[in-house]
mmCIF file of C-alpha atoms and ligand atoms in Angstrom:
data_model
loop_
_atom_site.group_PDB
_atom_site.id
_atom_site.type_symbol
_atom_site.label_atom_id
_atom_site.label_comp_id
_atom_site.label_asym_id
_atom_site.label_seq_id
_atom_site.Cartn_x
_atom_site.Cartn_y
_atom_site.Cartn_z
ATOM 1 C CA MET A 586 -25.556 -11.468 -68.784
ATOM 2 C CA PRO A 587 -23.500 -12.968 -65.877
ATOM 3 C CA ALA A 588 -24.938 -16.154 -64.390
ATOM 4 C CA HIS A 589 -25.528 -14.608 -60.958
ATOM 5 C CA VAL A 590 -28.049 -12.039 -62.237
ATOM 6 C CA SER A 591 -31.448 -13.245 -61.111
ATOM 7 C CA ARG A 592 -34.630 -12.939 -63.157
ATOM 8 C CA ALA A 593 -35.725 -10.079 -60.904
ATOM 9 C CA GLU A 594 -32.470 -8.190 -61.504
ATOM 10 C CA ALA A 595 -32.684 -8.778 -65.242
ATOM 11 C CA TYR A 596 -36.220 -7.351 -65.153
ATOM 12 C CA ILE A 597 -35.047 -4.278 -63.225
ATOM 13 C CA ALA A 598 -32.157 -3.691 -65.628
ATOM 14 C CA THR A 599 -34.526 -2.908 -68.485
ATOM 15 C CA ARG A 600 -36.914 -0.625 -66.610
ATOM 16 C CA SER A 601 -37.084 2.583 -64.626
ATOM 17 C CA PHE A 602 -39.085 3.096 -61.443
ATOM 18 C CA GLY A 603 -40.370 6.323 -59.918
ATOM 19 C CA ARG A 604 -40.054 5.083 -56.352
ATOM 20 C CA PRO A 605 -38.460 2.192 -54.434
ATOM 21 C CA THR A 606 -39.895 -1.000 -55.860
ATOM 22 C CA LEU A 607 -39.671 -4.608 -54.767
ATOM 23 C CA VAL A 608 -39.544 -6.941 -57.748
ATOM 24 C CA LEU A 609 -40.733 -10.372 -56.715
ATOM 25 C CA ASP A 610 -40.150 -13.525 -58.728
ATOM 26 C CA VAL A 611 -42.904 -15.985 -57.827
ATOM 27 C CA ASP A 612 -41.179 -18.799 -59.732
ATOM 28 C CA ALA A 613 -38.238 -18.339 -57.378
ATOM 29 C CA VAL A 614 -40.623 -18.745 -54.419
ATOM 30 C CA GLU A 615 -41.863 -21.983 -55.972
ATOM 31 C CA ALA A 616 -38.315 -23.259 -56.477
ATOM 32 C CA GLN A 617 -37.474 -22.461 -52.870
ATOM 33 C CA TYR A 618 -40.664 -24.149 -51.647
ATOM 34 C CA ARG A 619 -39.767 -27.303 -53.530
ATOM 35 C CA ALA A 620 -36.185 -27.218 -52.227
ATOM 36 C CA LEU A 621 -37.284 -26.787 -48.618
ATOM 37 C CA ALA A 622 -40.009 -29.408 -48.957
ATOM 38 C CA THR A 623 -37.467 -31.922 -50.259
ATOM 39 C CA GLY A 624 -35.223 -31.369 -47.248
ATOM 40 C CA LEU A 625 -38.095 -31.328 -44.764
ATOM 41 C CA GLY A 626 -39.379 -34.740 -45.877
ATOM 42 C CA HIS A 627 -42.594 -35.603 -44.052
ATOM 43 C CA ALA A 628 -42.714 -32.243 -42.237
ATOM 44 C CA ARG A 629 -45.424 -29.975 -43.603
ATOM 45 C CA ILE A 630 -44.679 -26.435 -44.670
ATOM 46 C CA HIS A 631 -47.014 -23.855 -43.113
ATOM 47 C CA TYR A 632 -45.870 -20.687 -44.874
ATOM 48 C CA ALA A 633 -45.621 -17.810 -42.352
ATOM 49 C CA VAL A 634 -47.824 -15.389 -44.267
ATOM 50 C CA LYS A 635 -46.493 -12.380 -42.332
ATOM 51 C CA ALA A 636 -43.185 -12.650 -44.174
ATOM 52 C CA ASN A 637 -44.877 -11.521 -47.371
ATOM 53 C CA PRO A 638 -48.648 -11.661 -47.913
ATOM 54 C CA GLN A 639 -48.412 -10.814 -51.617
ATOM 55 C CA ALA A 640 -51.455 -12.330 -53.360
ATOM 56 C CA GLU A 641 -49.387 -14.048 -56.063
ATOM 57 C CA ILE A 642 -47.245 -15.806 -53.431
ATOM 58 C CA ILE A 643 -50.272 -17.090 -51.536
ATOM 59 C CA ASN A 644 -51.912 -18.162 -54.764
ATOM 60 C CA ARG A 645 -48.850 -20.072 -55.963
ATOM 61 C CA LEU A 646 -48.364 -21.768 -52.602
ATOM 62 C CA VAL A 647 -52.021 -22.831 -52.439
ATOM 63 C CA ARG A 648 -51.548 -24.477 -55.823
ATOM 64 C CA LEU A 649 -48.395 -26.210 -54.590
ATOM 65 C CA GLY A 650 -50.326 -27.710 -51.679
ATOM 66 C CA SER A 651 -48.694 -25.623 -48.956
ATOM 67 C CA HIS A 652 -50.208 -25.156 -45.528
ATOM 68 C CA PHE A 653 -50.229 -21.694 -43.916
ATOM 69 C CA ASP A 654 -49.409 -20.098 -40.571
ATOM 70 C CA ALA A 655 -51.660 -17.069 -40.083
ATOM 71 C CA ALA A 656 -51.161 -14.342 -37.481
ATOM 72 C CA SER A 657 -54.504 -12.587 -37.824
ATOM 73 C CA ARG A 658 -57.991 -12.708 -39.273
ATOM 74 C CA ALA A 659 -56.833 -10.741 -42.308
ATOM 75 C CA GLU A 660 -54.155 -13.323 -43.093
ATOM 76 C CA ILE A 661 -56.680 -16.144 -42.710
ATOM 77 C CA GLU A 662 -59.081 -14.376 -45.079
ATOM 78 C CA LEU A 663 -56.282 -13.822 -47.563
ATOM 79 C CA CYS A 664 -55.450 -17.538 -47.647
ATOM 80 C CA LEU A 665 -59.125 -18.512 -47.900
ATOM 81 C CA ASP A 666 -59.676 -15.990 -50.710
ATOM 82 C CA HIS A 667 -56.963 -17.764 -52.667
ATOM 83 C CA GLY A 668 -58.596 -21.127 -52.163
ATOM 84 C CA ALA A 669 -56.625 -22.514 -49.221
ATOM 85 C CA ASP A 670 -58.327 -25.352 -47.391
ATOM 86 C CA PRO A 671 -59.151 -24.011 -43.877
ATOM 87 C CA ALA A 672 -57.885 -27.289 -42.454
ATOM 88 C CA ARG A 673 -54.462 -26.327 -43.816
ATOM 89 C CA ILE A 674 -54.325 -22.978 -42.023
ATOM 90 C CA SER A 675 -53.079 -22.757 -38.444
ATOM 91 C CA PHE A 676 -53.711 -19.700 -36.283
ATOM 92 C CA GLY A 677 -50.193 -19.304 -34.900
ATOM 93 C CA ASN A 678 -50.345 -15.997 -33.046
ATOM 94 C CA THR A 679 -50.389 -16.606 -29.286
ATOM 95 C CA VAL A 680 -52.234 -13.296 -28.754
ATOM 96 C CA LYS A 681 -55.599 -13.436 -30.506
ATOM 97 C CA ARG A 682 -58.723 -11.305 -30.471
ATOM 98 C CA PRO A 683 -61.690 -13.454 -29.282
ATOM 99 C CA SER A 684 -63.811 -12.455 -32.287
ATOM 100 C CA ASP A 685 -60.967 -13.545 -34.591
ATOM 101 C CA ILE A 686 -60.826 -16.943 -32.881
ATOM 102 C CA ALA A 687 -64.585 -17.287 -33.407
ATOM 103 C CA PHE A 688 -64.190 -16.257 -37.052
ATOM 104 C CA ALA A 689 -61.421 -18.781 -37.593
ATOM 105 C CA HIS A 690 -63.464 -21.534 -35.979
ATOM 106 C CA ARG A 691 -66.498 -20.738 -38.135
ATOM 107 C CA ALA A 692 -64.261 -20.688 -41.199
ATOM 108 C CA GLY A 693 -63.112 -24.226 -40.439
ATOM 109 C CA LEU A 694 -59.652 -23.730 -38.893
ATOM 110 C CA ARG A 695 -58.804 -26.399 -36.376
ATOM 111 C CA LEU A 696 -55.343 -25.661 -35.059
ATOM 112 C CA PHE A 697 -54.482 -22.809 -32.693
ATOM 113 C CA ALA A 698 -51.393 -21.704 -30.743
ATOM 114 C CA ALA A 699 -51.375 -20.651 -27.086
ATOM 115 C CA ASP A 700 -48.860 -19.920 -24.361
ATOM 116 C CA ALA A 701 -51.141 -18.841 -21.485
ATOM 117 C CA GLU A 702 -54.222 -20.022 -19.554
ATOM 118 C CA GLU A 703 -56.277 -17.035 -20.617
ATOM 119 C CA GLU A 704 -55.558 -17.695 -24.300
ATOM 120 C CA LEU A 705 -56.644 -21.327 -23.865
ATOM 121 C CA GLU A 706 -59.849 -20.129 -22.191
ATOM 122 C CA LYS A 707 -60.530 -17.834 -25.137
ATOM 123 C CA ILE A 708 -59.949 -20.678 -27.580
ATOM 124 C CA ALA A 709 -62.141 -23.074 -25.581
ATOM 125 C CA LYS A 710 -64.947 -20.503 -25.542
ATOM 126 C CA HIS A 711 -64.792 -19.396 -29.171
ATOM 127 C CA ALA A 712 -63.444 -22.536 -30.860
ATOM 128 C CA PRO A 713 -64.724 -25.344 -28.626
ATOM 129 C CA GLY A 714 -62.926 -28.647 -29.049
ATOM 130 C CA ALA A 715 -60.110 -27.097 -31.133
ATOM 131 C CA GLU A 716 -56.652 -28.603 -31.442
ATOM 132 C CA VAL A 717 -53.930 -26.585 -29.750
ATOM 133 C CA TYR A 718 -50.179 -26.538 -29.475
ATOM 134 C CA ILE A 719 -48.328 -24.837 -26.661
ATOM 135 C CA ARG A 720 -45.582 -22.427 -27.658
ATOM 136 C CA LEU A 721 -42.370 -22.701 -25.652
ATOM 137 C CA ILE A 722 -39.849 -20.019 -24.810
ATOM 138 C CA VAL A 723 -36.571 -20.337 -26.664
ATOM 139 C CA GLU A 724 -33.626 -19.130 -24.664
ATOM 140 C CA ALA A 725 -30.135 -18.384 -25.964
ATOM 141 C CA SER A 726 -31.177 -18.150 -29.588
ATOM 142 C CA GLN A 727 -28.216 -17.812 -31.938
ATOM 143 C CA ALA A 728 -30.368 -16.172 -34.599
ATOM 144 C CA ASP A 729 -29.651 -12.790 -36.174
ATOM 145 C CA TRP A 730 -33.259 -11.784 -35.455
ATOM 146 C CA PRO A 731 -34.218 -13.604 -32.210
ATOM 147 C CA LEU A 732 -37.880 -13.848 -31.223
ATOM 148 C CA SER A 733 -37.291 -14.653 -27.567
ATOM 149 C CA ARG A 734 -39.048 -13.395 -24.428
ATOM 150 C CA LYS A 735 -42.229 -12.070 -25.954
ATOM 151 C CA PHE A 736 -43.516 -15.479 -27.016
ATOM 152 C CA GLY A 737 -43.815 -18.840 -25.377
ATOM 153 C CA CYS A 738 -43.983 -20.165 -21.863
ATOM 154 C CA SER A 739 -41.424 -21.842 -19.656
ATOM 155 C CA LYS A 740 -40.928 -25.553 -19.180
ATOM 156 C CA ASP A 741 -42.878 -25.874 -15.902
ATOM 157 C CA LYS A 742 -45.805 -23.894 -17.260
ATOM 158 C CA ALA A 743 -45.983 -25.869 -20.517
ATOM 159 C CA LEU A 744 -47.002 -29.132 -18.826
ATOM 160 C CA ASP A 745 -49.639 -27.276 -16.792
ATOM 161 C CA LEU A 746 -51.043 -25.726 -19.941
ATOM 162 C CA LEU A 747 -51.405 -29.125 -21.609
ATOM 163 C CA GLY A 748 -53.528 -30.124 -18.582
ATOM 164 C CA VAL A 749 -55.526 -26.886 -18.661
ATOM 165 C CA ALA A 750 -56.239 -27.380 -22.376
ATOM 166 C CA LYS A 751 -57.510 -30.897 -21.747
ATOM 167 C CA ALA A 752 -59.683 -29.769 -18.851
ATOM 168 C CA LEU A 753 -61.193 -27.082 -21.100
ATOM 169 C CA GLY A 754 -62.215 -29.695 -23.670
ATOM 170 C CA LEU A 755 -59.478 -28.794 -26.144
ATOM 171 C CA ASN A 756 -57.174 -31.279 -27.843
ATOM 172 C CA PRO A 757 -53.578 -30.491 -26.806
ATOM 173 C CA ARG A 758 -51.491 -32.035 -29.584
ATOM 174 C CA GLY A 759 -47.976 -30.823 -28.935
ATOM 175 C CA PHE A 760 -45.491 -28.012 -28.714
ATOM 176 C CA SER A 761 -44.225 -25.226 -30.931
ATOM 177 C CA PHE A 762 -41.150 -23.056 -30.759
ATOM 178 C CA HIS A 763 -39.240 -20.629 -32.943
ATOM 179 C CA VAL A 764 -35.482 -20.994 -32.966
ATOM 180 C CA GLY A 765 -35.181 -17.321 -33.998
ATOM 181 C CA SER A 766 -35.388 -15.775 -37.420
ATOM 182 C CA GLN A 767 -32.313 -15.974 -39.645
ATOM 183 C CA THR A 768 -30.646 -18.869 -37.849
ATOM 184 C CA ARG A 769 -27.791 -19.127 -40.306
ATOM 185 C CA GLN A 770 -26.576 -22.660 -39.618
ATOM 186 C CA ALA A 771 -28.632 -25.804 -38.995
ATOM 187 C CA ALA A 772 -26.210 -26.743 -36.185
ATOM 188 C CA MET A 773 -27.399 -23.649 -34.286
ATOM 189 C CA TRP A 774 -30.720 -25.452 -33.695
ATOM 190 C CA GLY A 775 -29.027 -28.037 -31.457
ATOM 191 C CA PRO A 776 -29.289 -26.423 -27.993
ATOM 192 C CA THR A 777 -32.919 -25.381 -28.588
ATOM 193 C CA LEU A 778 -33.858 -28.857 -29.796
ATOM 194 C CA ASP A 779 -32.186 -30.405 -26.735
ATOM 195 C CA HIS A 780 -34.316 -28.229 -24.491
ATOM 196 C CA ILE A 781 -37.589 -28.921 -26.328
ATOM 197 C CA ALA A 782 -36.881 -32.668 -26.580
ATOM 198 C CA GLN A 783 -36.477 -32.894 -22.818
ATOM 199 C CA LEU A 784 -39.848 -31.275 -22.346
ATOM 200 C CA TRP A 785 -41.385 -33.497 -25.021
ATOM 201 C CA SER A 786 -40.348 -36.615 -23.115
ATOM 202 C CA ASP A 787 -41.468 -35.093 -19.779
ATOM 203 C CA ALA A 788 -44.900 -34.497 -21.295
ATOM 204 C CA GLN A 789 -45.106 -38.066 -22.631
ATOM 205 C CA ALA A 790 -44.066 -39.353 -19.213
ATOM 206 C CA ALA A 791 -46.823 -37.250 -17.642
ATOM 207 C CA GLY A 792 -49.355 -39.065 -19.830
ATOM 208 C CA PHE A 793 -49.884 -36.612 -22.668
ATOM 209 C CA ALA A 794 -49.910 -38.462 -25.985
ATOM 210 C CA LEU A 795 -48.338 -35.688 -28.061
ATOM 211 C CA ASP A 796 -48.236 -36.184 -31.819
ATOM 212 C CA LEU A 797 -47.442 -32.693 -33.198
ATOM 213 C CA LEU A 798 -44.191 -30.768 -33.163
ATOM 214 C CA ASN A 799 -44.210 -27.307 -34.719
ATOM 215 C CA ILE A 800 -40.616 -26.273 -35.376
ATOM 216 C CA GLY A 801 -41.520 -22.733 -36.513
ATOM 217 C CA GLY A 802 -39.358 -20.679 -38.850
ATOM 218 C CA GLY A 803 -35.718 -19.638 -38.693
ATOM 219 C CA PHE A 804 -34.702 -20.864 -42.162
ATOM 220 C CA PRO A 805 -32.166 -18.341 -43.432
ATOM 221 C CA ALA A 806 -31.645 -16.171 -46.488
ATOM 222 C CA PHE A 807 -28.331 -14.918 -47.827
ATOM 223 C CA TYR A 808 -27.346 -11.566 -46.303
ATOM 224 C CA GLY A 809 -23.616 -11.782 -46.824
ATOM 225 C CA GLU A 810 -22.657 -14.636 -44.501
ATOM 226 C CA ALA A 811 -22.512 -18.191 -45.779
ATOM 227 C CA ILE A 812 -25.636 -20.321 -45.454
ATOM 228 C CA ASP A 813 -26.399 -23.829 -46.670
ATOM 229 C CA GLU A 814 -28.598 -24.588 -49.643
ATOM 230 C CA PRO A 815 -32.246 -24.855 -48.497
ATOM 231 C CA THR A 816 -32.552 -28.618 -49.026
ATOM 232 C CA VAL A 817 -29.317 -29.322 -47.173
ATOM 233 C CA TYR A 818 -30.258 -27.004 -44.317
ATOM 234 C CA ALA A 819 -33.797 -28.383 -43.930
ATOM 235 C CA ALA A 820 -32.573 -31.982 -44.066
ATOM 236 C CA ALA A 821 -29.960 -31.243 -41.402
ATOM 237 C CA VAL A 822 -32.644 -29.766 -39.138
ATOM 238 C CA MET A 823 -34.838 -32.838 -39.659
ATOM 239 C CA ASP A 824 -31.917 -35.186 -38.923
ATOM 240 C CA GLN A 825 -31.421 -33.421 -35.601
ATOM 241 C CA ILE A 826 -35.128 -33.694 -34.835
ATOM 242 C CA ARG A 827 -35.217 -37.425 -35.607
ATOM 243 C CA ALA A 828 -32.160 -37.967 -33.415
ATOM 244 C CA ARG A 829 -33.828 -36.305 -30.428
ATOM 245 C CA PHE A 830 -37.570 -36.950 -30.863
ATOM 246 C CA GLY A 831 -37.693 -40.209 -32.828
ATOM 247 C CA ASN A 832 -40.534 -40.443 -35.322
ATOM 248 C CA VAL A 833 -42.989 -37.672 -34.469
ATOM 249 C CA PRO A 834 -46.134 -38.344 -36.555
ATOM 250 C CA HIS A 835 -46.792 -34.697 -37.430
ATOM 251 C CA VAL A 836 -44.036 -32.124 -37.830
ATOM 252 C CA MET A 837 -44.885 -28.616 -39.016
ATOM 253 C CA ALA A 838 -42.352 -26.044 -40.210
ATOM 254 C CA GLU A 839 -43.269 -22.397 -40.665
ATOM 255 C CA PRO A 840 -40.685 -20.853 -42.977
ATOM 256 C CA GLY A 841 -41.216 -17.197 -43.823
ATOM 257 C CA ARG A 842 -37.908 -15.512 -44.602
ATOM 258 C CA GLY A 843 -36.273 -18.697 -45.886
ATOM 259 C CA LEU A 844 -39.063 -19.198 -48.402
ATOM 260 C CA VAL A 845 -39.497 -15.725 -49.883
ATOM 261 C CA ALA A 846 -36.547 -13.425 -49.072
ATOM 262 C CA GLU A 847 -34.299 -14.470 -51.934
ATOM 263 C CA ALA A 848 -37.152 -14.099 -54.446
ATOM 264 C CA GLY A 849 -37.186 -10.315 -54.110
ATOM 265 C CA VAL A 850 -34.899 -7.451 -55.140
ATOM 266 C CA ILE A 851 -35.549 -3.796 -54.355
ATOM 267 C CA ALA A 852 -34.717 -1.231 -57.023
ATOM 268 C CA ALA A 853 -33.826 1.942 -55.128
ATOM 269 C CA GLU A 854 -32.021 5.183 -55.832
ATOM 270 C CA VAL A 855 -29.157 7.072 -54.217
ATOM 271 C CA LEU A 856 -30.435 10.539 -53.305
ATOM 272 C CA LEU A 857 -27.262 12.028 -51.862
ATOM 273 C CA VAL A 858 -23.648 11.114 -51.166
ATOM 274 C CA SER A 859 -21.923 13.464 -48.725
ATOM 275 C CA ARG A 860 -19.194 13.852 -46.127
ATOM 276 C CA LYS A 861 -19.893 15.594 -42.830
ATOM 277 C CA SER A 862 -16.334 16.914 -42.791
ATOM 278 C CA ASP A 863 -13.613 17.147 -45.410
ATOM 279 C CA ARG A 864 -11.475 15.005 -43.127
ATOM 280 C CA ASP A 865 -13.999 12.138 -42.944
ATOM 281 C CA LEU A 866 -12.827 8.963 -44.568
ATOM 282 C CA HIS A 867 -16.355 7.613 -44.768
ATOM 283 C CA ARG A 868 -19.262 8.988 -46.737
ATOM 284 C CA TRP A 869 -22.950 9.187 -45.898
ATOM 285 C CA VAL A 870 -25.134 7.567 -48.541
ATOM 286 C CA TYR A 871 -28.803 8.558 -48.394
ATOM 287 C CA LEU A 872 -31.212 6.284 -50.246
ATOM 288 C CA ASP A 873 -34.828 6.828 -51.264
ATOM 289 C CA ILE A 874 -35.766 3.875 -49.004
ATOM 290 C CA GLY A 875 -35.157 3.577 -45.266
ATOM 291 C CA LYS A 876 -36.238 2.095 -41.984
ATOM 292 C CA PHE A 877 -39.763 3.452 -42.329
ATOM 293 C CA SER A 878 -40.359 2.527 -45.945
ATOM 294 C CA GLY A 879 -39.448 -1.159 -46.025
ATOM 295 C CA LEU A 880 -36.083 -1.734 -44.372
ATOM 296 C CA ALA A 881 -37.282 -2.017 -40.754
ATOM 297 C CA GLU A 882 -35.162 -5.107 -40.188
ATOM 298 C CA THR A 883 -32.029 -2.963 -40.273
ATOM 299 C CA MET A 884 -32.968 -2.175 -36.663
ATOM 300 C CA ASP A 885 -29.837 -2.742 -34.566
ATOM 301 C CA GLU A 886 -28.191 -3.571 -37.900
ATOM 302 C CA ALA A 887 -29.530 -7.100 -37.411
ATOM 303 C CA ILE A 888 -30.289 -7.978 -41.009
ATOM 304 C CA ARG A 889 -27.504 -6.994 -43.419
ATOM 305 C CA TYR A 890 -28.918 -6.349 -46.852
ATOM 306 C CA GLN A 891 -26.658 -6.674 -49.860
ATOM 307 C CA PHE A 892 -26.286 -3.554 -52.028
ATOM 308 C CA VAL A 893 -25.316 -3.657 -55.681
ATOM 309 C CA THR A 894 -24.580 -0.667 -57.924
ATOM 310 C CA ALA A 895 -23.672 -0.385 -61.574
ATOM 311 C CA ARG A 896 -20.437 1.496 -60.789
ATOM 312 C CA GLY A 897 -17.663 -0.964 -61.108
ATOM 313 C CA ASP A 898 -14.073 0.236 -61.369
ATOM 314 C CA GLY A 899 -13.312 -1.778 -58.242
ATOM 315 C CA GLN A 900 -12.412 1.061 -55.900
ATOM 316 C CA THR A 901 -14.657 1.164 -52.855
ATOM 317 C CA GLY A 902 -14.786 2.843 -49.474
ATOM 318 C CA PRO A 903 -16.867 2.653 -46.280
ATOM 319 C CA CYS A 904 -20.293 4.314 -46.191
ATOM 320 C CA ILE A 905 -22.900 5.000 -43.547
ATOM 321 C CA MET A 906 -26.224 4.109 -45.111
ATOM 322 C CA ALA A 907 -29.334 6.130 -44.302
ATOM 323 C CA GLY A 908 -32.923 6.519 -45.406
ATOM 324 C CA PRO A 909 -34.624 9.649 -46.741
ATOM 325 C CA SER A 910 -36.843 10.644 -43.806
ATOM 326 C CA CYS A 911 -36.148 13.527 -41.419
ATOM 327 C CA ASP A 912 -35.770 11.177 -38.469
ATOM 328 C CA SER A 913 -32.323 10.510 -37.067
ATOM 329 C CA ALA A 914 -33.357 6.922 -36.316
ATOM 330 C CA ASP A 915 -33.544 6.400 -40.062
ATOM 331 C CA VAL A 916 -29.947 5.202 -40.311
ATOM 332 C CA LEU A 917 -29.564 1.718 -41.754
ATOM 333 C CA TYR A 918 -25.908 0.813 -41.157
ATOM 334 C CA GLU A 919 -23.412 2.863 -39.176
ATOM 335 C CA LYS A 920 -21.697 0.582 -36.645
ATOM 336 C CA LYS A 921 -20.689 -1.705 -39.462
ATOM 337 C CA MET A 922 -20.350 0.413 -42.584
ATOM 338 C CA VAL A 923 -20.982 -0.748 -46.129
ATOM 339 C CA ASP A 924 -18.275 -0.651 -48.795
ATOM 340 C CA LEU A 925 -19.520 1.079 -51.930
ATOM 341 C CA PRO A 926 -17.818 2.444 -55.059
ATOM 342 C CA LEU A 927 -15.909 5.688 -54.557
ATOM 343 C CA ASP A 928 -17.613 7.267 -57.570
ATOM 344 C CA LEU A 929 -21.161 6.528 -56.327
ATOM 345 C CA ALA A 930 -23.348 9.625 -56.778
ATOM 346 C CA GLY A 931 -26.876 10.892 -56.276
ATOM 347 C CA GLY A 932 -29.174 9.614 -59.002
ATOM 348 C CA ASP A 933 -27.451 6.222 -59.189
ATOM 349 C CA ARG A 934 -29.619 3.154 -59.059
ATOM 350 C CA ILE A 935 -28.884 0.812 -56.188
ATOM 351 C CA LEU A 936 -30.212 -2.728 -55.905
ATOM 352 C CA ILE A 937 -30.915 -4.300 -52.541
ATOM 353 C CA ARG A 938 -30.819 -8.070 -52.828
ATOM 354 C CA ASN A 939 -32.823 -10.730 -50.998
ATOM 355 C CA CYS A 940 -35.523 -8.371 -49.807
ATOM 356 C CA GLY A 941 -38.601 -10.533 -50.398
ATOM 357 C CA ALA A 942 -39.354 -11.001 -46.692
ATOM 358 C CA TYR A 943 -40.450 -8.502 -44.056
ATOM 359 C CA THR A 944 -40.225 -5.432 -46.289
ATOM 360 C CA THR A 945 -43.527 -4.521 -47.998
ATOM 361 C CA THR A 946 -45.743 -4.866 -44.930
ATOM 362 C CA TYR A 947 -43.091 -3.444 -42.623
ATOM 363 C CA ALA A 948 -43.334 -0.031 -44.322
ATOM 364 C CA THR A 949 -45.226 2.916 -42.807
ATOM 365 C CA ILE A 950 -48.167 4.222 -44.785
ATOM 366 C CA GLY A 951 -46.427 7.487 -45.610
ATOM 367 C CA PHE A 952 -44.015 8.772 -42.956
ATOM 368 C CA ASN A 953 -42.621 12.127 -44.185
ATOM 369 C CA GLY A 954 -44.813 11.726 -47.253
ATOM 370 C CA PHE A 955 -42.740 8.869 -48.645
ATOM 371 C CA PRO A 956 -45.057 6.201 -50.045
ATOM 372 C CA PRO A 957 -44.845 2.590 -48.923
ATOM 373 C CA LEU A 958 -42.698 0.226 -50.911
ATOM 374 C CA ASP A 959 -44.127 -0.523 -54.345
ATOM 375 C CA VAL A 960 -44.266 -4.133 -55.559
ATOM 376 C CA VAL A 961 -44.057 -5.669 -59.011
ATOM 377 C CA VAL A 962 -44.555 -9.406 -59.361
ATOM 378 C CA ILE A 963 -42.952 -11.181 -62.285
HETATM 379 C C1 PLP B 1053 -45.118 -18.092 -35.269
HETATM 380 C C2 PLP B 1053 -44.136 -17.781 -36.338
HETATM 381 N N1 PLP B 1053 -43.843 -18.741 -37.236
HETATM 382 C C3 PLP B 1053 -42.987 -18.513 -38.248
HETATM 383 C C4 PLP B 1053 -42.382 -17.288 -38.404
HETATM 384 C C5 PLP B 1053 -41.474 -17.089 -39.575
HETATM 385 O O1 PLP B 1053 -40.170 -17.021 -39.191
HETATM 386 P P1 PLP B 1053 -38.998 -16.941 -40.273
HETATM 387 O O2 PLP B 1053 -39.255 -15.759 -41.108
HETATM 388 O O3 PLP B 1053 -37.778 -16.879 -39.473
HETATM 389 O O4 PLP B 1053 -39.057 -18.194 -41.088
HETATM 390 C C6 PLP B 1053 -42.611 -16.275 -37.466
HETATM 391 C C7 PLP B 1053 -41.921 -14.994 -37.583
HETATM 392 O O5 PLP B 1053 -42.089 -14.056 -36.853
HETATM 393 C C8 PLP B 1053 -43.531 -16.530 -36.413
HETATM 394 O O6 PLP B 1053 -43.846 -15.574 -35.527
#
């Protein structure tokens, strides 16, 4: 077997599946965790559970001593069910239901995110005395999947919110930001870090003794364009942080994609290969998986999954890739077509690499009667 075939692909090669199935290699998650942790040094990993809440991943990460970033009560409960120490779970969503804040507080969580006065008031009421970090807006993200605008507050507001938190009896410990998901190169963090570092020193000058910097996610996976090895990438991010912030006592990183994406491969099937006209040079390739059954991140063709087929005489041609549902939005790649073998045909197996993040939970429950993505953990 060639060296590049992963354990997940080797597993798929010897089995058949009745529906699209994500095969997840939890040992690969562990290897990636260790690689990132080595590069991150003293920064703590808070796994962004939303990337993939698969029980076996949470379980393995609890055993490795990971911390967790939870977006909801359900994610907190999941981590607790697998034995996570509540003190190692942060509630990172800036938009929380009051009863969920109260639940988290009762469960023993201490650290909460906020980017607005009203959120701080909710936290002060339902988790009195909690530690908070203020999430900042990131402008001009160079990420493939930016998270700008919806989250964070501006520079002037951030200092006010530190004051509001203090006045409400909370413990404002620092700032958080997200450079944007799938930030392919560590150097792309530079402009964002410059911006945050300026604010960090403004806050210190204003008398806030900040000791926590949450650098969020953004760690990349391979989707066809070159990325650095995880240890090299994480170390380069930390070097840039040290250069701008000095020695921050507590640094948190919240990798999601960068921790789990490369541990998963989807086994899918080609349902139809067709041409809309005999003159068309490109073909339409319809798969049994689409935007509504796990590949939501193909929206705007932002995330470029890697397809592998067993056909291999070397001759390929451009294809528009589409999902199986009767919705014209269910087209995966059209602006930038995908080169696939000329003899590809319905019934062929197709592998979609590096699909361990943002696939299983991003699937509808049964749009058009197609079941959500199945998962096998090896
Ligand atoms: C608060 C927060 N932290 C971390 C992440 C994980 O980001 P990534 O998958 O880019 O590592 C996200 C993703 O949406 C997030 O919202």
